Backbone as a printed PyTorch tensor [residue, N CA C, xyz], in Angstrom:
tensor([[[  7.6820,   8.3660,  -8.3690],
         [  7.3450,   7.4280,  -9.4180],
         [  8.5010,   6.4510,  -9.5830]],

        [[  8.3050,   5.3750, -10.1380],
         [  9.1980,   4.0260, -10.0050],
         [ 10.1290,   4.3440, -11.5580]],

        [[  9.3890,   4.7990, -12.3660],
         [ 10.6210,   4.9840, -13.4960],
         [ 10.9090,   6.2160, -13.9450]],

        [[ 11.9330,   5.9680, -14.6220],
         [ 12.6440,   7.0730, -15.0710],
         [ 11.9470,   7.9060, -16.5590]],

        [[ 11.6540,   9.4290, -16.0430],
         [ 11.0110,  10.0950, -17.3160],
         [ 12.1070,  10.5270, -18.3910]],

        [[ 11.6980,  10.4690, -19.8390],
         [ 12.5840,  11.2850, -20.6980],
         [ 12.4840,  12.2550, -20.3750]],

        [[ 13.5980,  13.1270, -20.1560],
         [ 13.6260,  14.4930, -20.2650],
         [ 13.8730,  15.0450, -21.9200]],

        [[ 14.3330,  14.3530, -22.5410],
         [ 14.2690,  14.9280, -23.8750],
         [ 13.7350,  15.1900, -25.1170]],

        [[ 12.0790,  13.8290, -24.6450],
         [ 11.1290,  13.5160, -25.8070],
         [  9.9070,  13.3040, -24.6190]],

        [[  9.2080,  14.7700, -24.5770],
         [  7.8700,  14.7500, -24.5420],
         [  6.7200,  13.6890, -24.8270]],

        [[  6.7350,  12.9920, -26.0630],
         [  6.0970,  12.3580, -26.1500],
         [  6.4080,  11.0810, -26.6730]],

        [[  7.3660,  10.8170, -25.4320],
         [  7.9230,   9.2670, -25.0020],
         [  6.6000,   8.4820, -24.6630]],

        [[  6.6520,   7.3850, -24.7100],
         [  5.7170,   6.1750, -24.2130],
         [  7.2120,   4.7760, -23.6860]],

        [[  6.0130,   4.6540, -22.6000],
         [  6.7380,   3.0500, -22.0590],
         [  6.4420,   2.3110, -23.3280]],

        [[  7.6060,   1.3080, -23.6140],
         [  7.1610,  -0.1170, -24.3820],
         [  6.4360,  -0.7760, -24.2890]],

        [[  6.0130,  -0.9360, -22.9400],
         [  4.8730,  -2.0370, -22.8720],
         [  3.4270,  -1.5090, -22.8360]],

        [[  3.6340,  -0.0990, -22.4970],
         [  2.1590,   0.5730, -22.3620],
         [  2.1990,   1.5270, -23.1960]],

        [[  1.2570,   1.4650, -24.4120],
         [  1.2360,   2.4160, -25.2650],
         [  0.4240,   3.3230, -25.0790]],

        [[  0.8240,   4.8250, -25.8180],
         [ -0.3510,   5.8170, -25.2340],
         [ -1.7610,   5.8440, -25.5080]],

        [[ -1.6820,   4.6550, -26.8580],
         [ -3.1760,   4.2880, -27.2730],
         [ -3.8060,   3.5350, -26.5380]],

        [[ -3.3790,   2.5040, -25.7290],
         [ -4.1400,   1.9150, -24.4330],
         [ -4.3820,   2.9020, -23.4280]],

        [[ -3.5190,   4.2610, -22.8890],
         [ -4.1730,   4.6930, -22.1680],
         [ -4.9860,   5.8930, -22.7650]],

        [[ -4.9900,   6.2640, -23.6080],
         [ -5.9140,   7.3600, -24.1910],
         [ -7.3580,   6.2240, -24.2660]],

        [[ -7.1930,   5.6420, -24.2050],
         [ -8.5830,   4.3910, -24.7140],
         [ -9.1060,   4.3350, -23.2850]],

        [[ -8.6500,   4.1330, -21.9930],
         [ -8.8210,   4.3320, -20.7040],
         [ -9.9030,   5.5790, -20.5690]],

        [[ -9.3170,   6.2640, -20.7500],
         [ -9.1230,   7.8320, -20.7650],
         [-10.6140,   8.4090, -21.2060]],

        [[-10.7010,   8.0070, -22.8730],
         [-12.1570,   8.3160, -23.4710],
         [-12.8790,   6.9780, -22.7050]],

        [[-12.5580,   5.9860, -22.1660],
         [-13.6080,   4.8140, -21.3780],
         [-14.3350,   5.3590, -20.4380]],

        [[-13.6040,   6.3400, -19.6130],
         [-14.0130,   6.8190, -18.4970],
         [-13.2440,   6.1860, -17.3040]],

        [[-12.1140,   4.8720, -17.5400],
         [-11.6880,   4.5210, -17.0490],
         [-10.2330,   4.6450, -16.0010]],

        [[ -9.4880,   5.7430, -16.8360],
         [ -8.5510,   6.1470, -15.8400],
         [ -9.0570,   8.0910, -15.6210]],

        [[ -8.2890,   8.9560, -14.5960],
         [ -8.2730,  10.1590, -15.1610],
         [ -6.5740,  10.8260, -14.4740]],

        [[ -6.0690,   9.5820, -14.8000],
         [ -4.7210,   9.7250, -14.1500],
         [ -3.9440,  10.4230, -15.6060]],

        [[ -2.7980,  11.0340, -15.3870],
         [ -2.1490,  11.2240, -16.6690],
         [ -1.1600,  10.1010, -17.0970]],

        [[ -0.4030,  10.1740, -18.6020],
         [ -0.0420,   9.2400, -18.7540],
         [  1.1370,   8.5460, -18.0900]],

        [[  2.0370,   9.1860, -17.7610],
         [  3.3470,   8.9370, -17.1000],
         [  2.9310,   8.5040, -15.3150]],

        [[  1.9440,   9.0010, -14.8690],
         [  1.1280,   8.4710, -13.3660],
         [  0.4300,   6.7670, -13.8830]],

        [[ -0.3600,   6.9710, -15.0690],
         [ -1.0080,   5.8190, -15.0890],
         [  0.0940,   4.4990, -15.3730]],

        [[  1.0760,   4.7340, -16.3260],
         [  2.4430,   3.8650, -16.4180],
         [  2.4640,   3.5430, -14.9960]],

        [[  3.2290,   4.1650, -14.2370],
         [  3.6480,   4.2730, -13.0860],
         [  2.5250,   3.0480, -12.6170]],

        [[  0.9810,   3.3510, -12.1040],
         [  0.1350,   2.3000, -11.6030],
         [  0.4740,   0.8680, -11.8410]],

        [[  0.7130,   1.2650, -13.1240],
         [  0.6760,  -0.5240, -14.1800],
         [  1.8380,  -1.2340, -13.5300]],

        [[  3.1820,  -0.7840, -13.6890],
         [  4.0970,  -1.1360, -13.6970],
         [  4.5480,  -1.3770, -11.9020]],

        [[  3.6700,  -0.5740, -10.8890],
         [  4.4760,  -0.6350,  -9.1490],
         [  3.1650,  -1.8460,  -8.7550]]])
């Protein structure tokens, strides 16, 4: 993966991608990647 994970806060989010855009994916039917993979997509 292209960035770097917190190791110290579980439920970190990227700045630019919040976990409410991808949970919204998610119930869309639109991703079934997890969140730190789907970051990863957005961002490489």
């Amino acid at each position: 993966m292209g960035i770097n994970l917190p190791e110290d806060d579980l439920w970190a989010e990227y700045p630019d991608h919040p976990v409410a855009d991808w949970q919204a994916e998610v119930a869309n039917g639109d991703t079934r990647l997890g969140y730190w993979d789907w970051v990863s997509a957005r961002i490489t």
